[in-house]
Tab-separated table of C-alpha atoms in Angstrom:
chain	number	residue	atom	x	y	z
C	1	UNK	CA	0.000	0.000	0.000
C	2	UNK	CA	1.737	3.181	-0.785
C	3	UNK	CA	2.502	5.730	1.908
C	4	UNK	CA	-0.149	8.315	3.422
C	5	UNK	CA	0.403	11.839	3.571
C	6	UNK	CA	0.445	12.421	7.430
C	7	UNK	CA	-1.634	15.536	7.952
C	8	UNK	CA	0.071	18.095	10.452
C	9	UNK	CA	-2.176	21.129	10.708
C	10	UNK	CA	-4.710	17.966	12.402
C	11	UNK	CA	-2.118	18.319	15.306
C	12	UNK	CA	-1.015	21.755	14.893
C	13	UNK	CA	-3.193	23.989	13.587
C	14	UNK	CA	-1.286	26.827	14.488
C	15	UNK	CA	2.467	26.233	12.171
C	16	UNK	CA	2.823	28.140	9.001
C	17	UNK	CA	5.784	26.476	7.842
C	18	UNK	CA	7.076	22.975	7.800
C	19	UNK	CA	9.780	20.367	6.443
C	20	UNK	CA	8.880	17.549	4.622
C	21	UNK	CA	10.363	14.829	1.862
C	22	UNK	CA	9.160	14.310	-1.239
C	23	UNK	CA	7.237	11.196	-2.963
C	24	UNK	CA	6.476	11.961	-6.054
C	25	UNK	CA	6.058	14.807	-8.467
C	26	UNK	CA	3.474	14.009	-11.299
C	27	UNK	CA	2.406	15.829	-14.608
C	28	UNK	CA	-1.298	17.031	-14.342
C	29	UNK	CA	-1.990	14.546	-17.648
C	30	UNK	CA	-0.338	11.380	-16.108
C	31	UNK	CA	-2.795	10.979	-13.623
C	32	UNK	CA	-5.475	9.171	-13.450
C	33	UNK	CA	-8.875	10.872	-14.908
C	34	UNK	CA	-11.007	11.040	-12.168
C	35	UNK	CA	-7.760	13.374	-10.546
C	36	UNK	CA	-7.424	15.018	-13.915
C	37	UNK	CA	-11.042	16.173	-13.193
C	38	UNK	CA	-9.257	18.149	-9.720
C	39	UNK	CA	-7.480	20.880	-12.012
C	40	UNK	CA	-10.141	23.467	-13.807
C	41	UNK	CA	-10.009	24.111	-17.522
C	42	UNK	CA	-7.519	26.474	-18.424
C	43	UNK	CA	-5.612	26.515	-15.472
C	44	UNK	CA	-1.922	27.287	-15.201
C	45	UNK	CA	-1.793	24.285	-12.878
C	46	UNK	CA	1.102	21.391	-14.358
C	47	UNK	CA	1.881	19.330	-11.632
C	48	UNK	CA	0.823	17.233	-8.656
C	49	UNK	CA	3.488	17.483	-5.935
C	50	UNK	CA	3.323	14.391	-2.989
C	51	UNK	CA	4.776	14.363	0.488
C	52	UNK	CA	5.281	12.208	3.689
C	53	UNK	CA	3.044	15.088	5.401
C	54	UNK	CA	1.692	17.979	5.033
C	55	UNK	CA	1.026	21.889	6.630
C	56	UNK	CA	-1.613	22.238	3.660
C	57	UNK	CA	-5.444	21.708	4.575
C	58	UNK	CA	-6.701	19.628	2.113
C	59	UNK	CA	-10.298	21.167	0.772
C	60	UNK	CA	-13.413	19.837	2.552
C	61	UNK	CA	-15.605	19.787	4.972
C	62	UNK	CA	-16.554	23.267	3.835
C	63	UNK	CA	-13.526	24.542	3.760
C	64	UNK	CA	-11.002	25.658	0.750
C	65	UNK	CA	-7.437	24.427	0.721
C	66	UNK	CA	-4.868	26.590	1.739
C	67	UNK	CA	-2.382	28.033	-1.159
C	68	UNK	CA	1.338	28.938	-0.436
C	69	UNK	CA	4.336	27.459	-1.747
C	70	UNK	CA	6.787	24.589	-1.413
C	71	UNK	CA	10.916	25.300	-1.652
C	72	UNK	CA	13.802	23.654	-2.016
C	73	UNK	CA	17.159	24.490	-0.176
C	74	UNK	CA	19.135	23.190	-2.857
C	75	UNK	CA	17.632	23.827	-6.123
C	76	UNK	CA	16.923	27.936	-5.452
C	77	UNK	CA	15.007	29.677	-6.609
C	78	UNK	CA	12.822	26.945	-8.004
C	79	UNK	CA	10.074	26.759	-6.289
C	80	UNK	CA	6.413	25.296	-6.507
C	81	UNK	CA	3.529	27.293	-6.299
C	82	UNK	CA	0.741	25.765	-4.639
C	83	UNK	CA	-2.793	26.183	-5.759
C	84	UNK	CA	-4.883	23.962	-4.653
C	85	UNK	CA	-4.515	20.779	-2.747
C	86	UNK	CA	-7.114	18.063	-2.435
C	87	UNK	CA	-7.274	14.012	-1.687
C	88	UNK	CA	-7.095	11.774	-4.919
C	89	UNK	CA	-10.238	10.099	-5.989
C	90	UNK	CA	-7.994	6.245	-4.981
C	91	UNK	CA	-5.909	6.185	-2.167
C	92	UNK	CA	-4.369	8.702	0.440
C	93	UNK	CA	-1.593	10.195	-0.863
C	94	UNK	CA	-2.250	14.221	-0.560
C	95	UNK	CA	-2.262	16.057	-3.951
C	96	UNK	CA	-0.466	19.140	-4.073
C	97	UNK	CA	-1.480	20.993	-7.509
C	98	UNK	CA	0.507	23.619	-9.081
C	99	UNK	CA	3.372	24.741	-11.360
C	100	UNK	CA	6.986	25.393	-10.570
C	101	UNK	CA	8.423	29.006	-10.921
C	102	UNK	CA	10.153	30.510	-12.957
C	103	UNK	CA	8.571	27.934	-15.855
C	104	UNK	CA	11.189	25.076	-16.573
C	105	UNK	CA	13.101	25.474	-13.476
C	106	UNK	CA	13.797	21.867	-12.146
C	107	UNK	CA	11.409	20.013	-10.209
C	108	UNK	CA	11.899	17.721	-6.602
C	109	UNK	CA	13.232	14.812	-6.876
C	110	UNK	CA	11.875	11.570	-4.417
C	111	UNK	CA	13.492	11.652	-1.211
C	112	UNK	CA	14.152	14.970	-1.203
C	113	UNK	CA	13.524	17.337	1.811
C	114	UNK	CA	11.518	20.460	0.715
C	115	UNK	CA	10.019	23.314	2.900
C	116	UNK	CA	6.520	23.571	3.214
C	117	UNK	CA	5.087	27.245	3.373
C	118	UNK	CA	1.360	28.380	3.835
C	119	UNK	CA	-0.273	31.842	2.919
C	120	UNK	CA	-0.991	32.531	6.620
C	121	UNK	CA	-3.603	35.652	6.095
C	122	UNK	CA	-5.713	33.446	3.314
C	123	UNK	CA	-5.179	30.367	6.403
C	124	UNK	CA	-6.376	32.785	9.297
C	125	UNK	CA	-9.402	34.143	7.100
C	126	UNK	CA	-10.696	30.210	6.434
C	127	UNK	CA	-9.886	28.884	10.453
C	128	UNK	CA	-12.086	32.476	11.362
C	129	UNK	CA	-15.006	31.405	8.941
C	130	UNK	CA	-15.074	27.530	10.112
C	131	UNK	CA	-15.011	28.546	13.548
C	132	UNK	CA	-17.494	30.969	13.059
C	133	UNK	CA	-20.124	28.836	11.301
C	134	UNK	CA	-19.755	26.736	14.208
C	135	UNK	CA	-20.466	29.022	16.765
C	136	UNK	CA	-23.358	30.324	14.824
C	137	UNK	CA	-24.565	26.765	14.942
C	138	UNK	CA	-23.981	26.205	18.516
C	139	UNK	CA	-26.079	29.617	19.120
C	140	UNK	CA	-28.966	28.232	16.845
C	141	UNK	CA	-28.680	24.671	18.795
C	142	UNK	CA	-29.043	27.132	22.042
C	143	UNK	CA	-32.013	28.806	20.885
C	144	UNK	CA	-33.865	25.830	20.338
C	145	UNK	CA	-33.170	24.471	23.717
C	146	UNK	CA	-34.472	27.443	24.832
C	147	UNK	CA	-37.729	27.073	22.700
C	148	UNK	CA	-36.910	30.717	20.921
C	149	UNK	CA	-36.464	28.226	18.297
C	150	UNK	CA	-38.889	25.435	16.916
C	151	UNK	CA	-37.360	21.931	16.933
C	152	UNK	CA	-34.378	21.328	13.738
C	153	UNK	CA	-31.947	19.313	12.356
C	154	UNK	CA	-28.673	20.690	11.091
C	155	UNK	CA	-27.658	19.232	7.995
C	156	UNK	CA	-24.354	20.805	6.222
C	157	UNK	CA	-22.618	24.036	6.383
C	158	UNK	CA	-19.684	25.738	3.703
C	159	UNK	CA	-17.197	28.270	5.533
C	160	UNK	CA	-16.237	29.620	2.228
C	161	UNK	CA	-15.204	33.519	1.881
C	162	UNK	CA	-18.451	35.307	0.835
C	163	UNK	CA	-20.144	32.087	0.731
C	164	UNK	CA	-20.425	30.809	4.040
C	165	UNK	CA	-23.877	29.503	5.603
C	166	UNK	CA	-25.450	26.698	7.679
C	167	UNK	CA	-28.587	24.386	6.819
C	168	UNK	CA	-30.989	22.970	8.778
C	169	UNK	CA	-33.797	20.863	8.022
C	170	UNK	CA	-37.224	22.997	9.249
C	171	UNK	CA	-38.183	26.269	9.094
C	172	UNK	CA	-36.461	29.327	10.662
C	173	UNK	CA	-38.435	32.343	10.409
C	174	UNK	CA	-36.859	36.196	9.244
C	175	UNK	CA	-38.126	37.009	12.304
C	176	UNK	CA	-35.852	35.603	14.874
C	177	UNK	CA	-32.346	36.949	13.048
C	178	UNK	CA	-32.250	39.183	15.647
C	179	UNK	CA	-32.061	36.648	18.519
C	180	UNK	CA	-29.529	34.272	16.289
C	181	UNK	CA	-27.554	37.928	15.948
C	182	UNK	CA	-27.971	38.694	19.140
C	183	UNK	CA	-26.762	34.433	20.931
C	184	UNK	CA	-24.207	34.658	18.419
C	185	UNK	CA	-22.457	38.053	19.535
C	186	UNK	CA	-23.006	36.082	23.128
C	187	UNK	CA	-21.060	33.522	22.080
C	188	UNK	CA	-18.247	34.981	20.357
C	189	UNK	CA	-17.901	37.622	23.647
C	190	UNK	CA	-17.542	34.689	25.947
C	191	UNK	CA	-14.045	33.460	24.440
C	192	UNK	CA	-14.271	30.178	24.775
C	193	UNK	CA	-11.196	28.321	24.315
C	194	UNK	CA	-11.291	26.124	21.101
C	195	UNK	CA	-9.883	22.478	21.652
C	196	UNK	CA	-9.131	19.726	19.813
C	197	UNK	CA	-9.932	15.622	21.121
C	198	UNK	CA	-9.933	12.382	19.625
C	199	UNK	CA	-13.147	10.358	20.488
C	200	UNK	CA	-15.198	7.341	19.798
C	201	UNK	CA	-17.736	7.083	17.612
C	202	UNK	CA	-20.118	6.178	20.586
C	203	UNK	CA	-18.605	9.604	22.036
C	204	UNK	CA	-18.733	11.634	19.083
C	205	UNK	CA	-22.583	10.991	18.433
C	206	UNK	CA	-23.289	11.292	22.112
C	207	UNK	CA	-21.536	14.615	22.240
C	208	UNK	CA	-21.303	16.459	19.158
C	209	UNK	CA	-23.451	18.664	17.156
C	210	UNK	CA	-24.087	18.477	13.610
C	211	UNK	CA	-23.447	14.391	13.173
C	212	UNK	CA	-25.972	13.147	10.511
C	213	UNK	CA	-27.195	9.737	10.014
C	214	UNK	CA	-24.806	9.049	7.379
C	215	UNK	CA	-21.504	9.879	9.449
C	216	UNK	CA	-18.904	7.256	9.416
C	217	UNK	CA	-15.274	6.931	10.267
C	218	UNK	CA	-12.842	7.186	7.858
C	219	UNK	CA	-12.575	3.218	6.820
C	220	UNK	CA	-9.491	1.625	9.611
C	221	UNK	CA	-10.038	5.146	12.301
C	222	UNK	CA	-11.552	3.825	15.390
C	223	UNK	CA	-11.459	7.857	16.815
C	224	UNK	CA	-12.883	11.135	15.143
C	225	UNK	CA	-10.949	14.465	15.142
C	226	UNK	CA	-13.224	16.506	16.719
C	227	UNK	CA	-13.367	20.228	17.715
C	228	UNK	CA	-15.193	21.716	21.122
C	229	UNK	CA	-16.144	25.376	21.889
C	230	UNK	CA	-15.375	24.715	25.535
C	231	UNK	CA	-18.796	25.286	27.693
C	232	UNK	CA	-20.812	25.835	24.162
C	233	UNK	CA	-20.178	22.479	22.308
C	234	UNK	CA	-18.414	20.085	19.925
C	235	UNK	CA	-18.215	18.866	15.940
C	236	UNK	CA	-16.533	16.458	14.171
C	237	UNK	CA	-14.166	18.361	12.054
C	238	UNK	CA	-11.164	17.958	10.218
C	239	UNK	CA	-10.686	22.093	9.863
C	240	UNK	CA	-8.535	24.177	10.957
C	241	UNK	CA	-9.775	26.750	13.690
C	242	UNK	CA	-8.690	29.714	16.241
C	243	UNK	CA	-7.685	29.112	19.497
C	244	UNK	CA	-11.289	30.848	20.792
C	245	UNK	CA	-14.097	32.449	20.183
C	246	UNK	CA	-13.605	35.704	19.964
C	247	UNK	CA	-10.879	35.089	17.724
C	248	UNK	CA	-13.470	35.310	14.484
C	249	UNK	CA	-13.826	38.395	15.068
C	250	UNK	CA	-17.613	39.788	14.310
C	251	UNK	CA	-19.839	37.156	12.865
C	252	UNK	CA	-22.362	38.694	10.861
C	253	UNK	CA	-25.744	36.831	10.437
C	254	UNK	CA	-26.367	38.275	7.001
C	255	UNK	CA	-29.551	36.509	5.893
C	256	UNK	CA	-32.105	33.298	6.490
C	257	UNK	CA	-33.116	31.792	3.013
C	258	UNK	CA	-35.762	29.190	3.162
C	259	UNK	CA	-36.588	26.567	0.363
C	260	UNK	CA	-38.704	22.856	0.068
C	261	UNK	CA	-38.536	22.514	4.362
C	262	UNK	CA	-34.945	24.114	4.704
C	263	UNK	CA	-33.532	27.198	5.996
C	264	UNK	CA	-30.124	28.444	5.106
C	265	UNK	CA	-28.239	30.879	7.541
C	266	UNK	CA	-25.375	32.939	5.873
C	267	UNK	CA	-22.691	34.593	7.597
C	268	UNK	CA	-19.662	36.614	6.939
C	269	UNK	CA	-16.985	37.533	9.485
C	270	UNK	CA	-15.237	41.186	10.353
């Protein structure tokens, strides 16, 4: 079975630069079609870097890859330009996807030991709208408890820059955007620390928000990354996130859109 890509920012969330060796380095058209598909029409984008591990976030979960670049001590100033990063259709070998700079400057060769090097304002931005949807959440979760708001199901969420929102299934009325505004802004005030834990799956459906009847494990895990809003509550997750609450920043509760039993919540962050 060929090697995983270990991911680091699962463990530290909070390094912006990092050492790794090199797998393999792949032309965009040598790989298989379904990762083909990964890389947009027209896009400058030639090659697939893979590494042992990786500072990258891989997109998903509602969340966009981080960008940045990877160097190489002893073949300056080549270096690759990362674009986009994302898991291969087969297998778990992280796909870096880019071009090296200046065009036809060498590539990395296997074995080699490269440095790793995120764009940390575009990586603050995304860990500021994940954490943010989730408190949002947490404050809707709140207000039903409370009966402000009628019984509801989340269902999925995207932490996207200007597209960011939660869904739940049932309806949530214009009228009560003030008290989601208003939980929310109590939420974010009370700086709650943001942790990361390991748990069951009997502990992770017990405990966390947001877990939907389809949730599984990735296939050979017998624990779930998951991330808590100490005192407010938890998610699975595989993001990346502050270290608390107030950390976001203003979370603005810019609309409720309601369609076929489903209401959409969309936020942005200041």
């Amino acid at each position: 079975m060929a090697e995983s890509t270990k991911l680091v920012y699962h463990y530290d969330m909070e390094r912006t630069s990092y050492t790794s060796s090199i797998i393999s380095v792949i032309p965009v058209s040598e790989l298989p079609a379904p990762d083909q598909g990964l890389v947009p029409a027209n896009s400058d984008i030639e090659h697939a870097v893979v590494t042992d591990s990786t500072i990258f976030y891989v997109q998903g979960g509602g969340q966009p890859s981080d960008i940045g670049v990877i160097t190489s001590p002893v073949q300056s100033p080549s270096m690759f330009e990362v674009k986009s990063v994302r898991h291969p259709a087969s297998g778990s070998q992280v796909l870096h996807l880019g071009r090296f700079a200046p065009t036809g400057t060498p590539g990395f060769n296997p074995g080699q030991g490269v440095e790793q090097a995120i764009d940390a304002r575009t990586r603050t931005l995304h860990s500021r709208l994940h954490t943010a949807g989730h408190v949002m959440s947490l404050a809707i979760h709140a207000l039903i408890r409370e009966g402000v708001l009628p019984p509801l199901k989340e269902s999925k969420a995207s932490h996207y820059p200007d597209a960011a929102w939660v869904m739940f299934e049932g309806l949530i009325e214009g009228k009560h955007k003030n008290a989601i505004q208003a939980k929310t802004d109590e939420f974010v005030r009370s700086a709650s620390p943001v942790r990361i834990h390991w748990w069951s799956m009997e502990d992770l459906r017990e405990k966390c928000a947001g877990v939907t009847d389809d949730f599984k494990l990735p296939e050979g895990e017998e624990f779930g990354r998951v991330v808590e809003m100490e005192g407010l509550g938890s998610y699975p997750c595989g993001g990346t996130h502050v270290k608390d609450c107030s950390l976001v920043g203003s979370i603005v509760v810019k609309k409720i859109s309601r369609s076929k039993g489903v209401s959409r919540v969309s936020y942005t962050v200041e």
